[in-house]
XYZ file of C-alpha atoms in Angstrom:
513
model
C 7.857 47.197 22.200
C 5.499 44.389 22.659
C 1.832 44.577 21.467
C 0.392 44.319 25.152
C -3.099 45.321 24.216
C -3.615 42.982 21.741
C -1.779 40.280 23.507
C -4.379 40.726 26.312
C -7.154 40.191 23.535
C -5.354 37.073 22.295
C -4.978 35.584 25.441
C -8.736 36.324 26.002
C -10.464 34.907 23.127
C -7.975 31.690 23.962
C -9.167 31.612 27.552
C -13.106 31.611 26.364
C -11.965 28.914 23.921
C -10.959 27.084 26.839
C -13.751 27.537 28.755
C -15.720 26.165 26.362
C -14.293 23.174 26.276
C -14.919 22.764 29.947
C -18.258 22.990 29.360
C -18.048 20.210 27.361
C -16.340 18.786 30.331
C -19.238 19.795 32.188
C -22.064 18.293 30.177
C -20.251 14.662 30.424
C -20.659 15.393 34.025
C -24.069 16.181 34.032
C -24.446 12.748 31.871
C -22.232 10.456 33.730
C -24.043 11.720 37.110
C -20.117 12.621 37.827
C -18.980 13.504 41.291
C -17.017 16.538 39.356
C -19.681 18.753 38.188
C -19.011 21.349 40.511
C -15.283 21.422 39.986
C -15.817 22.146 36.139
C -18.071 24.964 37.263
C -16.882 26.592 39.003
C -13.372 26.335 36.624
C -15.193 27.057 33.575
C -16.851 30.269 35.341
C -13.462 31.332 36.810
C -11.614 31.072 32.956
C -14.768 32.597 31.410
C -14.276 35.600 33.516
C -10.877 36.081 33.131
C -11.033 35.699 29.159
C -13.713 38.567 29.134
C -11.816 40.467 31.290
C -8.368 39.938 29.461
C -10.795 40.898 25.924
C -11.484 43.869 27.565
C -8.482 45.155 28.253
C -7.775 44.560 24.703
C -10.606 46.502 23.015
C -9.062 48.941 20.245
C -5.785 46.862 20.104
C -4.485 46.772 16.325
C -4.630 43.884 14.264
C -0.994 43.780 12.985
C 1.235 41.331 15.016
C 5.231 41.530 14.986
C 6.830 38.481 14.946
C 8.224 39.401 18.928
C 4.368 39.394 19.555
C 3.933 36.187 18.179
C 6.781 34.294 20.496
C 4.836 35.959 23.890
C 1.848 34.845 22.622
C 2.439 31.375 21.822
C 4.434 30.552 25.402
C 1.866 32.397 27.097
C -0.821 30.849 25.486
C 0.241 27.222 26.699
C 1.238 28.431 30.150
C -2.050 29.871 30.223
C -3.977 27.236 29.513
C -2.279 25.160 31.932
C -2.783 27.406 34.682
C -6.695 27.673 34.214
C -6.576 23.759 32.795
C -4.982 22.930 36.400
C -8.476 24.379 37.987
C -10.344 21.640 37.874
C -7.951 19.367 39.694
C -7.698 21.851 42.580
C -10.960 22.096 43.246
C -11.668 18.528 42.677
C -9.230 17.956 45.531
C -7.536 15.285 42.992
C -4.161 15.836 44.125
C -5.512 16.627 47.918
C -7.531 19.389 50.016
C -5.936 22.631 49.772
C -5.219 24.056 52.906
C -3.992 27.986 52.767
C -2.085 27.832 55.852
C -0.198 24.706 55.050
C 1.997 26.273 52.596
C 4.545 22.525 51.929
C 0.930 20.458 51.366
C 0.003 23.725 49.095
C 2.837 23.807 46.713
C 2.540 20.149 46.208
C -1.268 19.960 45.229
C -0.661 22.894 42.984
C 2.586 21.898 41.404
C 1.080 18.214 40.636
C -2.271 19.575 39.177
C 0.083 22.005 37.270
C 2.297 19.270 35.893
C -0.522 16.941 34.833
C -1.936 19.895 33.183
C 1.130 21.198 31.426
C 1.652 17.108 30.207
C -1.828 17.125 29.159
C -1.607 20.056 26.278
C 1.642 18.876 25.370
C 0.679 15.442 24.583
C 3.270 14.321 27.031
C 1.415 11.658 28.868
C 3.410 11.806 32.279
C 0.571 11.548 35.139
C 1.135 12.614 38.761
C -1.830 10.193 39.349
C -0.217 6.743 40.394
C -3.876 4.528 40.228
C -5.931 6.099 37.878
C -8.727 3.803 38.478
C -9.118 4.468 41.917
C -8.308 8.130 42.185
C -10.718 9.057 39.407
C -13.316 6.177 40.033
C -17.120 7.216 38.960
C -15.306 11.162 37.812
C -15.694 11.013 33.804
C -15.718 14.439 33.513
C -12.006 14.563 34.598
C -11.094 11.201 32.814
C -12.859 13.241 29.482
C -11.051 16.707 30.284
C -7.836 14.648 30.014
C -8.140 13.330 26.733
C -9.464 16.014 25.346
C -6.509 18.032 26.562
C -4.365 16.117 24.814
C -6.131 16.028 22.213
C -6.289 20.103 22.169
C -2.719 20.041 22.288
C -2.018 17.718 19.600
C -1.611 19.837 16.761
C -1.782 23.011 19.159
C -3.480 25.654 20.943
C -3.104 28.587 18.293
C -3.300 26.657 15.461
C -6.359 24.873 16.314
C -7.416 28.819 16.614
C -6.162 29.855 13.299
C -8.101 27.457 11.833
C -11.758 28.459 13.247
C -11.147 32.462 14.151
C -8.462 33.400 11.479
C -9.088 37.036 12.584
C -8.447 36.361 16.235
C -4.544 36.030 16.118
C -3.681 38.733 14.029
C -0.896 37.756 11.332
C -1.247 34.194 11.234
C 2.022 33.082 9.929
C 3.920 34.340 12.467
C 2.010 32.470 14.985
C 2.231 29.330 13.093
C 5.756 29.729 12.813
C 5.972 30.526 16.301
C 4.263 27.134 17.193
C 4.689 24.795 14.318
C 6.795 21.594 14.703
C 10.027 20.402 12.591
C 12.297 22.135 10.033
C 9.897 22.104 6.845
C 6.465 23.992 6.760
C 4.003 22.940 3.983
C 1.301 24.918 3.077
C -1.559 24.143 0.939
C -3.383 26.963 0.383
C -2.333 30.906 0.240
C -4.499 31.683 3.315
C -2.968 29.803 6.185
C -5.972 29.277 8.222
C -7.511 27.257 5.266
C -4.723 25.182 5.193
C -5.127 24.871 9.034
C -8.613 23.906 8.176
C -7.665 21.138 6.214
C -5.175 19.445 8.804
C -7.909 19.616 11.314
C -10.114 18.221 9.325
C -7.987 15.169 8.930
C -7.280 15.140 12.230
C -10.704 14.806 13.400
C -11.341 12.308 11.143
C -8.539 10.065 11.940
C -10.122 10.522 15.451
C -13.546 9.483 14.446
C -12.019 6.470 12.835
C -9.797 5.592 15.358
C -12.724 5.834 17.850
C -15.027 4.166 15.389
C -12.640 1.196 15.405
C -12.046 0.975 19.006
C -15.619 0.607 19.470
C -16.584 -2.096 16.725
C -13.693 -4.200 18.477
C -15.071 -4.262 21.587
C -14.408 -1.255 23.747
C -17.231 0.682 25.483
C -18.517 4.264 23.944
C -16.597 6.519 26.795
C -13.755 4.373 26.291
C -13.655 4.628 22.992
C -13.368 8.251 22.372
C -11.424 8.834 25.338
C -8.154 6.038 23.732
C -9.609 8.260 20.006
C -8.174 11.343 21.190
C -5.523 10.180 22.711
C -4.182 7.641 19.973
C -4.260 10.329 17.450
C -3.008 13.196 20.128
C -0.029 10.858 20.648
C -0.652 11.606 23.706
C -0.537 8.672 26.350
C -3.175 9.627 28.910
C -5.260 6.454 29.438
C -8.551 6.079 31.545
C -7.122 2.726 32.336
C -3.562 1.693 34.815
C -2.666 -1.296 32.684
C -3.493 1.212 29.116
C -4.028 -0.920 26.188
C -3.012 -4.252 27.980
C -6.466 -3.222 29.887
C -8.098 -5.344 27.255
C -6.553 -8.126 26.062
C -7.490 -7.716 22.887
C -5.295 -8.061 19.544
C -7.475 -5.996 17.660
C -7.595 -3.159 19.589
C -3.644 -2.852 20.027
C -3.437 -3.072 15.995
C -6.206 -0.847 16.065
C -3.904 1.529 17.947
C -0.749 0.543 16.406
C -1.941 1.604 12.934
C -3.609 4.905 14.569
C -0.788 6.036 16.129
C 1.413 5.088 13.157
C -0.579 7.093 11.003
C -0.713 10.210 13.519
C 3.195 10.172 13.127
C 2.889 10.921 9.479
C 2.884 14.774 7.742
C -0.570 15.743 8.196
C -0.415 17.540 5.039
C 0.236 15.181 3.144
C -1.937 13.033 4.603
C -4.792 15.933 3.439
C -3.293 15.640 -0.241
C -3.464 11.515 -0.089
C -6.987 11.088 0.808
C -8.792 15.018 -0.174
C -10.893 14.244 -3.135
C -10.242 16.529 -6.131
C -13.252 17.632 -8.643
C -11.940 16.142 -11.603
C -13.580 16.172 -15.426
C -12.908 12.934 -15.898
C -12.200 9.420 -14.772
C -8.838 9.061 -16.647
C -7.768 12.489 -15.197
C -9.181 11.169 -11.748
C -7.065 8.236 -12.139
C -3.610 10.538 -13.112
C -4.057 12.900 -9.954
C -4.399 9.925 -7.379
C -0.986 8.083 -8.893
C 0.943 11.911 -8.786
C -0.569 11.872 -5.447
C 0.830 8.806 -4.151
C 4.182 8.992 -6.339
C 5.040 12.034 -4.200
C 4.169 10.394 -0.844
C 5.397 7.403 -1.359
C 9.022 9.152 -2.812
C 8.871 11.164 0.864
C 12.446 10.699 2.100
C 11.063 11.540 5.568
C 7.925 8.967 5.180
C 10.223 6.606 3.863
C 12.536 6.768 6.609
C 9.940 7.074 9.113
C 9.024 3.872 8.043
C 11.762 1.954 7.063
C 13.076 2.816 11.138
C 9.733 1.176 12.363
C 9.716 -2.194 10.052
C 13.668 -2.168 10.914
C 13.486 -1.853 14.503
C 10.143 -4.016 14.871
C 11.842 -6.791 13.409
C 14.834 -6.468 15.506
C 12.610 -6.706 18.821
C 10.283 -9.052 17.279
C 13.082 -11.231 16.525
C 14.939 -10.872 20.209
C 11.709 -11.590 22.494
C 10.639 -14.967 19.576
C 14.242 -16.623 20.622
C 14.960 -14.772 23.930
C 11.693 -14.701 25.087
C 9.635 -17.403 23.822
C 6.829 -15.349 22.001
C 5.189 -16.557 19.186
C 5.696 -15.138 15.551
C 2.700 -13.155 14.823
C 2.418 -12.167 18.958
C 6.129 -11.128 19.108
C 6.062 -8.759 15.905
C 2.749 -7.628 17.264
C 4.130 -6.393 20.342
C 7.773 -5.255 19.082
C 5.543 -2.856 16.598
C 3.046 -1.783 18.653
C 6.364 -0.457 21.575
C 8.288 0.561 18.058
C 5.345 2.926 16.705
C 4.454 3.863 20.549
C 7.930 5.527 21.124
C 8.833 6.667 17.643
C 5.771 8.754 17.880
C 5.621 9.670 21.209
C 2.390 8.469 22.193
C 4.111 6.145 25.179
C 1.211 3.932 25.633
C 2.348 0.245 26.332
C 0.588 -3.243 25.935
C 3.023 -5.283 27.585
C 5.226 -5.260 30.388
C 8.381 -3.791 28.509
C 10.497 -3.965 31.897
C 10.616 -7.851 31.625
C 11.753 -7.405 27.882
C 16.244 -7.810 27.318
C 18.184 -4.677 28.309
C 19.122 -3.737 24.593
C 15.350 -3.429 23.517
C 15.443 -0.515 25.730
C 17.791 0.805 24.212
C 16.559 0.816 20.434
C 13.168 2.113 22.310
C 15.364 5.044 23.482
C 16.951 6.012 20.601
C 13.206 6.089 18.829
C 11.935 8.222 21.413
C 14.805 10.853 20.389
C 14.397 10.683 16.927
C 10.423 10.968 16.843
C 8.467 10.583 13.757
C 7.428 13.293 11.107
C 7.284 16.879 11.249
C 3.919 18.475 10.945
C 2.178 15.669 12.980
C 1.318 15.237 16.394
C 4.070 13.783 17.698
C 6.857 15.098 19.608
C 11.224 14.349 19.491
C 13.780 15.457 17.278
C 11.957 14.877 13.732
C 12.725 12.095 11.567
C 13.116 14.756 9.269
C 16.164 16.509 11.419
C 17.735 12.999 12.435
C 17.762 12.694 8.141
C 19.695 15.539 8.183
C 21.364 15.254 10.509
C 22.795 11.780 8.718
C 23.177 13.753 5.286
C 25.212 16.432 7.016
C 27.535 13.704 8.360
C 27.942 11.602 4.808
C 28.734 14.778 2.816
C 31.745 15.246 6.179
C 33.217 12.061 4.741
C 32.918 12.770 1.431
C 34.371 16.703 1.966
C 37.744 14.672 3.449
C 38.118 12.675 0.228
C 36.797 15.905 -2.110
C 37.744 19.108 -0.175
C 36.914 20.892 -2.856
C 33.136 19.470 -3.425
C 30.072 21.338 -3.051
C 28.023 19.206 -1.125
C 24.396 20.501 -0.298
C 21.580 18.715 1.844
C 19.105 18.053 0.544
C 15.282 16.559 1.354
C 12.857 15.554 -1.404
C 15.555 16.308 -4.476
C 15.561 20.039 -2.536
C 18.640 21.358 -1.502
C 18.148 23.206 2.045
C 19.460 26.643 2.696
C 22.937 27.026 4.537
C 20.727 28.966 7.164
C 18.281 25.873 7.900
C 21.137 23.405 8.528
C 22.827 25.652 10.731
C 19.551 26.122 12.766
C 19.366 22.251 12.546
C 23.061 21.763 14.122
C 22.496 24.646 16.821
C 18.966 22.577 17.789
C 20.451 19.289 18.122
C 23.044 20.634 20.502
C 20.991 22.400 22.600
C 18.000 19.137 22.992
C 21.611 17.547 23.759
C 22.397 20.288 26.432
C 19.113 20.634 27.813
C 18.926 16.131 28.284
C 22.487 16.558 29.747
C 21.873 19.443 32.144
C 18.213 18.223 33.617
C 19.930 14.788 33.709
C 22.725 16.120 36.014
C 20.490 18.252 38.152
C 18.431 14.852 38.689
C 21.332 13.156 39.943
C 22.843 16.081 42.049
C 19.004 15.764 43.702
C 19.723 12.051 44.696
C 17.781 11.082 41.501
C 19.783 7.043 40.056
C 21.184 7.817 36.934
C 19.233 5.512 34.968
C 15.893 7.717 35.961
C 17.428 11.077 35.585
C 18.490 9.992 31.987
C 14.723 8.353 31.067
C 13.076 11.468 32.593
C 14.783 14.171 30.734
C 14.291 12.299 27.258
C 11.131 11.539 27.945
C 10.107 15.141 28.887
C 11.688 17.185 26.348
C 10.458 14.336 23.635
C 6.908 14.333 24.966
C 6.486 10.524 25.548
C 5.973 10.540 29.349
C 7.045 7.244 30.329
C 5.458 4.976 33.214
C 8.693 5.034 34.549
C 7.636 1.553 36.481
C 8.130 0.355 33.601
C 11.104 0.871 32.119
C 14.240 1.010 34.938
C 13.909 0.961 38.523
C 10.742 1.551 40.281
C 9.793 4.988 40.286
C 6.249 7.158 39.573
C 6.479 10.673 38.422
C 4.451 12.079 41.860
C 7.562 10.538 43.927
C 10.186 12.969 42.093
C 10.844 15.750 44.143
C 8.702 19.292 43.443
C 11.864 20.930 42.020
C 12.414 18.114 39.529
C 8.848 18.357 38.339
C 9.308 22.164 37.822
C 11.998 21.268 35.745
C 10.294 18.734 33.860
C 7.494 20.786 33.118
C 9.401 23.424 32.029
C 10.920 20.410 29.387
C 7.776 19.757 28.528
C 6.960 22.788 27.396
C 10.541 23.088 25.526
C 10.078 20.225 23.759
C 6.509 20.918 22.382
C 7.271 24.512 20.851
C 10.496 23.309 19.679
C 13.313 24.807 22.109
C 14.083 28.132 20.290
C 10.623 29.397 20.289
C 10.328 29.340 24.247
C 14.456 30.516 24.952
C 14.368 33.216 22.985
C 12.358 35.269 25.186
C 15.254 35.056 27.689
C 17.418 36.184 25.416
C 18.717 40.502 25.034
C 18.315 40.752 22.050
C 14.337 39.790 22.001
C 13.549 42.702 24.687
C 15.807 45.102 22.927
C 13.624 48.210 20.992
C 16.117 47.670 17.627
């Protein structure tokens, strides 16, 4: 049986965690003289009570957690979150004045708060806000609690709790499991919540960086952090309509380009390129850093990862110089910046991609499926999986010439249990199954095919398109309220990796043996 009591206290400490970071929420308003002070109140007093009252419930729980109790957790944790996170839109009236006794208007302002909410944590990016500007003119607060959502969510809610309060979450691994991205774990260190340490420490300073850089090329401080968080997030959320394009500047989209490109890569390994060992000597210094960069650099996921984005940049670059008439250095700059942009997710754009030729859509499709790394930020299939996924279907070709040959997969000279690339063939057809079904129910809903297609991908893969801006004109607040259900329900699918969230609809999870 499930672990209720100590699920309660989970679910409480998580809840004061997120309370606290609408205070932060309300301290920019208090700064900015924002018009949303009281909405962050009054949210952050709401979500403080219920945490306390959720701990309390849980006083005297055990510490052990079973790995069913781990699954709950997790999916409740981000439906949680998004339920209180949604607060502050509702009583902002952002999405419209509730009205109780107008029970059509009622569903729509919550459903739309809930959706940009649920995209939010997720890193997804989709906005139910069509003018961003306008509807959250002079409200920084808001504009701040949506990057840092994203931000939150980038490398996720539990893990960003293993690393500060270990001793919150009970067994650790199973949570991380539970909630970590891709096939491959890594783990450096025994304890798991050092290693979860480490990755946030290099997350937060790729974010200081990133927002470091923004600044010194011309964007304002709020600006700045806010495109920080949501650069390295690979998120999409932008304080601006136009995103990146907003200012014309070269810089800044390289700036972002690079950012997001590095956000796509294995955060661990990122930790074991730049972490600074205490070495006796300069010649042993010297040694460690070329190991070091021998093993990233012989990555077969980093290596594909970027082989795809120099490979498909070139490609674009090449189709809008003599198709298009862009010159060399702006035509590669804007093929790479779309390229890195989809690959990992982030679905920020600095040009008007809906003017580009037909078939760059399609290579930009086809990135947004495969993603980039695993243990990043970003969202899709894996590069690692889609590697696989390639071996598995060379060593088919081979097996008809060599019936008899033992042909394993393997990543990184490591051959991967039988059990892995079954789980990697049974997740491929069901992100296939769930893109086909939601794509279906879009179109039985009146939804043009090209739409219902773009909006399942882009929901299960985390990218949240503009849809105005790739196929015909459509915003994400026009779909329908069942379709944005659904999609939020993708959402979710997509960021804790399918399995994690379908199991618990599943017999045999409920079942006492």
């Amino acid at each position: 049986m499930l672990n209720k009591q100590l699920i309660s206290k989970v679910l409480g400490s998580l809840l004061l965690l997120e309370a606290t970071f609408m205070a932060l929420c309300v301290v920019v308003a208090l700064c900015y003289h924002s018009e949303d002070f009281l909405p962050f109140l009054f949210s952050l007093i709401i979500t403080a009570v219920a945490g306390m009252g959720l701990l309390q419930l849980g006083v005297g729980a055990p510490t052990t957690m079973g790995r069913r109790d781990a699954y709950v957790v997790v999916s409740l944790t981000w439906i949680t979150f998004s339920i209180f996170g949604s607060l502050p839109y509702l009583f902002g009236g952002f999405f419209g004045s509730i009205n109780l006794l107008d029970i059509t208007s009622l569903s729509t302002i919550t459903t739309n708060a809930f959706f940009e909410t649920m995209s939010g944590f997720t890193t997804t990016g989709a906005s139910m806000l069509n003018d961003v500007e306008a509807e959250l003119d002079s409200h920084h607060a808001m504009l701040f609690w949506r990057s840092l959502s994203q931000w939150i969510g980038g490398l996720g809610i539990v893990f960003f709790t293993i690393a500060i309060l270990p001793s919150m979450v009970g067994n650790t691994m199973k949570v991380f499991s539970a909630e970590a991205t891709g096939p491959v774990r890594s783990k450096m260190h025994p304890r798991l919540s050092a290693t979860a340490m480490r990755i946030w420490w290099v997350y937060i300073a790729l974010t200081i960086s990133c927002g470091g850089a923004y600044w010194v090329a011309g964007m304002d401080g709020f600006s700045a952090i806010n495109y920080a968080m949501t650069t390295t997030a690979t998120g999409g959320f932008s304080i601006h309509n136009d995103s990146i394009a907003h200012f014309h500047s070269a810089s800044i989209e390289y700036i972002a380009l690079i950012f997001q490109y590095l956000s796509g890569i294995n955060f661990s390994m990122l930790f074991m390129i730049i972490a600074m060992r205490k070495l006796s000597s300069w010649r042993e210094f010297k040694r460690s850093e070329r190991s070091k960069w021998s093993d990233f650099l012989r990555n077969e996921e980093w290596r594909f990862y970027t082989l795809t984005v120099l490979a498909c940049s070139i490609i674009i670059a090449a189709i809008l110089i003599f198709s298009r008439g862009y010159g060399l250095e702006e035509g590669f700059r804007k093929a790479a910046f779309h390229v890195v942009s989809m690959m990992t997710t982030t679905g920020i754009f600095c040009d008007h991609v809906g003017a580009w030729p037909h078939i760059t859509w399609m290579l930009l499709y086809i990135l947004m499926f495969v993603g980039a790394c695993s243990g990043s930020t970003t969202g899709g299939f894996k590069s690692s999986r889609a590697l696989m996924i390639i071996k598995v279907i060379r060593n088919e070709f081979v097996r008809m010439m060599h019936p008899r040959a033992v042909l394993p997969v393997t990543i990184n000279n490591k051959a991967m249990p039988t059990s892995m690339v079954h789980s990697l063939l049974a997740f491929f057809a069901i992100f296939i199954l769930a893109c086909l079904g939601t794509t279906a129910l879009m179109m039985a809903i009146g939804t043009d095919i090209t739409n219902s297609a773009v909006i399942s991908l882009s929901c299960i893969s985390n990218v949240g398109l503009p849809l105005n801006e790739l196929g015909p004109h459509m915003t994400w607040s026009s779909m329908p309220l069942t379709i944005k259900w659904v999609c939020t329900g993708l959402m979710l699918l997509g960021r804790l990796e399918i399995f994690n969230v379908l199991i618990l609809f599943t017999r045999a999870f409920w079942d006492d043996n």
